Amino acid sequence: HSHTSPHTTANHEGNIRWREILKEAVVNAAEEALGDFAPAKLYMSKGDTTGFAYVRRCLLADGTYRMNPRKMHSPIRQESVADPELRVLRMEREGKEDIVMVSWQSHYGCGGTEMTSDFVHHLRENTEKDLGVKIAYFNGGSANINMIDFVTRKVGDYAEIGRGLADVVKKALKNETEIESGSLQINQFDMIGKVKQDPPERIAQAKEILSTSGEEQTALIEKYGFDSIHEAYPTWSRAQMGKEYI
């Protein structure tokens, strides 16, 4: 999940060449990995990242909930609490550098239109330099998780977050547990999700908002009472999904 990389979907113009570069890079990386196998032991550990990320949906003073509220909305508290657990899987390989897989959940902090690897760069740089390992980062569920405490308006700096996460990883690696040979399993199953059903009028309003831009779009968002363009997008998307998804 990234807001800070080029678009890879077909409905965005100007990125066809990037998609070709990306496909070639993925194939090359896969081929390199297939030639880099080595016997290994696996170790699992976890760390605590309390205070690094927050839930962006907040309860307001009027009893409603809003995503990314401003001070004028008088947010009281986050809707829920961000899971602070960070998971680490270390592969101790014979004759090769260790690989450390890190899984954590949060949107990237920079956002906007900047092209950046964000906090992941600083996590990798600080961990790889100090431990001599290769970091593979995996983004967990991050739909409503940000690095901003919208109640206090405390904004996390992505470089500081990355360095902090590196410290959490290094601390977790000191308390790891070996996974016994033969105990590793992979399971897969289908989950049926229910899609929120918005009123037809609300869907039509979202469609109208998304068909405009600039000042006209801003005026429609205010007219129809949407939080932002980020409420119009999912409202329209849900209408295309039906009542369930797998």
Short mmCIF file of C-alpha atoms in Angstrom, two decimals:
data_model
loop_
_atom_site.label_atom_id
_atom_site.label_comp_id
_atom_site.label_asym_id
_atom_site.label_seq_id
_atom_site.Cartn_x
_atom_site.Cartn_y
_atom_site.Cartn_z
CA HIS A 1 0.00 0.00 0.00
CA SER A 2 1.72 3.18 -1.14
CA HIS A 3 0.75 6.77 -1.89
CA THR A 4 4.32 7.59 -2.86
CA SER A 5 5.02 5.57 -6.02
CA PRO A 6 3.92 5.85 -9.66
CA HIS A 7 0.44 4.65 -10.60
CA THR A 8 0.41 1.09 -11.92
CA THR A 9 -3.26 0.88 -12.90
CA ALA A 10 -4.27 1.15 -16.55
CA ASN A 11 -6.63 4.09 -16.06
CA HIS A 12 -3.77 6.51 -15.32
CA GLU A 13 -2.07 7.97 -18.38
CA GLY A 14 1.65 8.55 -18.66
CA ASN A 15 2.78 5.48 -16.72
CA ILE A 16 2.81 2.79 -19.40
CA ARG A 17 6.61 2.85 -19.56
CA TRP A 18 6.81 2.63 -15.76
CA ARG A 19 4.64 -0.48 -15.72
CA GLU A 20 6.99 -2.13 -18.22
CA ILE A 21 10.00 -1.19 -16.10
CA LEU A 22 8.24 -2.54 -12.99
CA LYS A 23 7.38 -5.87 -14.63
CA GLU A 24 10.97 -6.30 -15.82
CA ALA A 25 12.31 -5.46 -12.36
CA VAL A 26 9.99 -7.96 -10.66
CA VAL A 27 11.00 -10.74 -13.07
CA ASN A 28 14.70 -9.97 -12.61
CA ALA A 29 14.33 -9.94 -8.83
CA ALA A 30 12.48 -13.27 -8.88
CA GLU A 31 15.17 -14.85 -11.05
CA GLU A 32 17.88 -13.52 -8.74
CA ALA A 33 16.06 -14.93 -5.72
CA LEU A 34 15.67 -18.36 -7.33
CA GLY A 35 19.44 -18.50 -7.73
CA ASP A 36 20.08 -17.48 -4.15
CA PHE A 37 18.60 -20.40 -2.21
CA ALA A 38 20.51 -21.68 0.84
CA PRO A 39 19.76 -23.95 3.82
CA ALA A 40 18.37 -21.80 6.63
CA LYS A 41 16.94 -21.68 10.12
CA LEU A 42 13.89 -19.55 10.87
CA TYR A 43 13.42 -17.34 13.92
CA MET A 44 10.26 -15.41 14.88
CA SER A 45 10.01 -12.37 17.14
CA LYS A 46 7.79 -9.34 17.72
CA GLY A 47 8.10 -5.76 18.90
CA ASP A 48 5.93 -3.01 20.38
CA THR A 49 5.35 0.17 18.31
CA THR A 50 2.92 1.96 20.64
CA GLY A 51 2.86 5.67 19.78
CA PHE A 52 4.07 5.22 16.20
CA ALA A 53 0.68 5.08 14.49
CA TYR A 54 -2.92 6.14 15.11
CA VAL A 55 -6.44 5.49 13.84
CA ARG A 56 -7.59 8.34 11.60
CA ARG A 57 -11.34 7.84 12.20
CA CYS A 58 -12.31 9.87 15.25
CA LEU A 59 -15.39 10.38 17.42
CA LEU A 60 -16.51 14.02 17.28
CA ALA A 61 -18.23 16.12 19.93
CA ASP A 62 -21.57 15.86 18.07
CA GLY A 63 -21.50 12.04 18.31
CA THR A 64 -20.55 11.41 14.68
CA TYR A 65 -17.32 9.97 13.26
CA ARG A 66 -15.02 11.65 10.76
CA MET A 67 -11.91 10.55 8.90
CA ASN A 68 -8.87 12.87 9.18
CA PRO A 69 -10.70 15.45 11.35
CA ARG A 70 -9.43 19.00 11.76
CA LYS A 71 -9.27 20.92 15.05
CA MET A 72 -12.49 22.74 14.15
CA HIS A 73 -14.31 19.38 14.26
CA SER A 74 -13.42 18.96 17.96
CA PRO A 75 -12.32 15.30 17.84
CA ILE A 76 -12.65 13.51 21.19
CA ARG A 77 -10.85 10.23 20.59
CA GLN A 78 -9.83 7.74 17.91
CA GLU A 79 -12.51 5.24 16.89
CA SER A 80 -10.21 2.40 17.97
CA VAL A 81 -6.57 1.71 18.79
CA ALA A 82 -3.88 0.88 16.22
CA ASP A 83 -2.39 -2.60 16.67
CA PRO A 84 1.14 -1.86 18.00
CA GLU A 85 2.58 -5.29 17.18
CA LEU A 86 5.44 -5.50 14.70
CA ARG A 87 6.38 -8.99 13.49
CA VAL A 88 9.87 -10.12 12.53
CA LEU A 89 10.92 -13.32 10.75
CA ARG A 90 14.69 -13.89 10.44
CA MET A 91 16.17 -16.40 8.02
CA GLU A 92 19.63 -17.46 9.15
CA ARG A 93 21.19 -18.75 5.94
CA GLU A 94 24.29 -20.91 5.56
CA GLY A 95 27.12 -18.99 3.88
CA LYS A 96 24.87 -16.03 2.96
CA GLU A 97 23.59 -12.88 4.62
CA ASP A 98 20.52 -13.21 6.82
CA ILE A 99 17.16 -12.04 5.50
CA VAL A 100 14.86 -10.27 7.97
CA MET A 101 11.19 -9.95 7.04
CA VAL A 102 9.39 -7.12 8.87
CA SER A 103 5.61 -6.68 8.89
CA TRP A 104 3.94 -3.55 10.27
CA GLN A 105 0.73 -1.65 9.55
CA SER A 106 0.50 2.02 8.67
CA HIS A 107 0.00 4.31 5.72
CA TYR A 108 3.19 5.95 4.56
CA GLY A 109 3.70 9.33 6.15
CA CYS A 110 4.85 11.59 3.34
CA GLY A 111 1.92 11.22 0.95
CA GLY A 112 1.03 13.94 -1.51
CA THR A 113 2.76 13.72 -4.88
CA GLU A 114 6.27 13.01 -3.62
CA MET A 115 8.12 9.99 -5.00
CA THR A 116 9.70 8.36 -1.97
CA SER A 117 10.23 5.08 -0.14
CA ASP A 118 9.27 6.98 3.02
CA PHE A 119 9.91 5.47 6.46
CA VAL A 120 10.78 2.07 4.94
CA HIS A 121 14.05 3.50 3.58
CA HIS A 122 15.15 4.64 7.04
CA LEU A 123 14.04 1.35 8.61
CA ARG A 124 16.09 -0.63 6.09
CA GLU A 125 19.11 1.68 6.12
CA ASN A 126 19.50 1.71 9.90
CA THR A 127 18.85 -2.02 10.39
CA GLU A 128 20.96 -3.29 7.49
CA LYS A 129 23.89 -1.02 8.37
CA ASP A 130 23.97 -2.03 12.05
CA LEU A 131 23.23 -5.77 11.67
CA GLY A 132 24.57 -6.65 8.23
CA VAL A 133 21.29 -8.24 7.13
CA LYS A 134 18.89 -7.75 4.22
CA ILE A 135 15.50 -6.28 5.18
CA ALA A 136 12.30 -7.25 3.34
CA TYR A 137 9.41 -5.02 4.45
CA PHE A 138 5.75 -6.10 4.21
CA ASN A 139 2.90 -3.65 4.79
CA GLY A 140 0.12 -4.97 7.00
CA GLY A 141 -3.49 -3.79 7.03
CA SER A 142 -3.40 0.01 6.99
CA ALA A 143 -6.77 1.27 5.79
CA ASN A 144 -7.39 3.73 8.64
CA ILE A 145 -3.93 3.76 10.22
CA ASN A 146 -1.82 6.93 9.91
CA MET A 147 1.20 8.48 11.61
CA ILE A 148 -0.94 11.36 12.83
CA ASP A 149 -2.74 11.60 16.16
CA PHE A 150 -5.78 13.56 14.98
CA VAL A 151 -6.90 14.30 18.52
CA THR A 152 -3.68 16.08 19.53
CA ARG A 153 -2.60 16.85 15.91
CA LYS A 154 0.77 15.24 16.60
CA VAL A 155 2.34 14.46 13.21
CA GLY A 156 5.00 11.76 12.95
CA ASP A 157 8.08 12.47 10.83
CA TYR A 158 8.67 9.60 8.42
CA ALA A 159 12.45 9.60 8.92
CA GLU A 160 12.05 9.54 12.69
CA ILE A 161 9.43 6.77 12.38
CA GLY A 162 11.79 4.67 10.24
CA ARG A 163 14.68 5.01 12.67
CA GLY A 164 12.36 4.22 15.56
CA LEU A 165 11.05 1.10 13.82
CA ALA A 166 14.65 0.01 13.19
CA ASP A 167 15.28 0.19 16.94
CA VAL A 168 12.14 -1.90 17.57
CA VAL A 169 13.34 -4.53 15.07
CA LYS A 170 16.80 -4.71 16.60
CA LYS A 171 15.31 -5.08 20.07
CA ALA A 172 12.89 -7.79 18.87
CA LEU A 173 15.74 -9.80 17.32
CA LYS A 174 17.30 -10.14 20.79
CA ASN A 175 14.24 -12.13 21.96
CA GLU A 176 13.53 -14.37 18.98
CA THR A 177 12.30 -17.96 19.04
CA GLU A 178 13.42 -20.61 16.58
CA ILE A 179 10.71 -22.16 14.45
CA GLU A 180 11.11 -25.94 14.55
CA SER A 181 11.88 -27.67 11.26
CA GLY A 182 8.75 -29.12 9.70
CA SER A 183 6.37 -26.94 11.74
CA LEU A 184 6.01 -24.21 9.12
CA GLN A 185 2.69 -24.31 7.26
CA ILE A 186 0.95 -22.12 4.73
CA ASN A 187 -2.84 -21.88 4.80
CA GLN A 188 -5.16 -20.19 2.34
CA PHE A 189 -8.89 -19.58 2.58
CA ASP A 190 -11.56 -17.36 1.07
CA MET A 191 -13.16 -14.70 3.24
CA ILE A 192 -16.55 -13.29 2.28
CA GLY A 193 -16.82 -9.60 3.08
CA LYS A 194 -19.97 -7.52 3.28
CA VAL A 195 -19.99 -4.25 1.35
CA LYS A 196 -21.63 -1.20 2.89
CA GLN A 197 -24.72 -0.25 0.91
CA ASP A 198 -24.95 3.51 0.36
CA PRO A 199 -28.23 5.26 -0.60
CA PRO A 200 -28.63 5.70 -4.40
CA GLU A 201 -28.70 9.48 -3.98
CA ARG A 202 -25.35 9.40 -2.17
CA ILE A 203 -23.83 7.23 -4.91
CA ALA A 204 -25.04 9.66 -7.58
CA GLN A 205 -23.51 12.56 -5.66
CA ALA A 206 -20.18 10.74 -5.38
CA LYS A 207 -20.21 10.02 -9.12
CA GLU A 208 -20.86 13.68 -9.87
CA ILE A 209 -18.01 14.78 -7.59
CA LEU A 210 -15.56 12.37 -9.23
CA SER A 211 -16.51 13.61 -12.70
CA THR A 212 -15.26 17.11 -11.85
CA SER A 213 -12.03 18.69 -10.62
CA GLY A 214 -10.60 21.83 -9.09
CA GLU A 215 -12.88 24.46 -7.62
CA GLU A 216 -15.99 22.83 -9.09
CA GLN A 217 -15.17 19.57 -7.28
CA THR A 218 -14.46 21.40 -4.01
CA ALA A 219 -17.82 23.18 -4.25
CA LEU A 220 -19.69 19.90 -4.83
CA ILE A 221 -17.92 18.22 -1.88
CA GLU A 222 -19.09 21.06 0.36
CA LYS A 223 -22.57 21.13 -1.19
CA TYR A 224 -23.21 17.42 -0.62
CA GLY A 225 -21.52 17.26 2.79
CA PHE A 226 -18.72 14.83 1.96
CA ASP A 227 -15.65 14.89 4.23
CA SER A 228 -13.37 15.09 1.21
CA ILE A 229 -12.64 13.43 -2.12
CA HIS A 230 -11.52 10.45 -0.02
CA GLU A 231 -15.15 9.82 1.00
CA ALA A 232 -16.45 10.12 -2.57
CA TYR A 233 -13.99 7.53 -3.94
CA PRO A 234 -15.04 4.62 -1.67
CA THR A 235 -18.74 5.56 -1.93
CA TRP A 236 -18.57 5.15 -5.71
CA SER A 237 -16.29 2.09 -5.51
CA ARG A 238 -18.66 0.24 -3.17
CA ALA A 239 -21.49 0.74 -5.63
CA GLN A 240 -19.44 -1.11 -8.27
CA MET A 241 -18.59 -4.04 -5.97
CA GLY A 242 -22.04 -5.33 -5.16
CA LYS A 243 -23.09 -6.64 -1.75
CA GLU A 244 -20.23 -9.09 -1.13
CA TYR A 245 -16.63 -9.64 -2.10
CA ILE A 246 -14.17 -12.51 -1.71
#
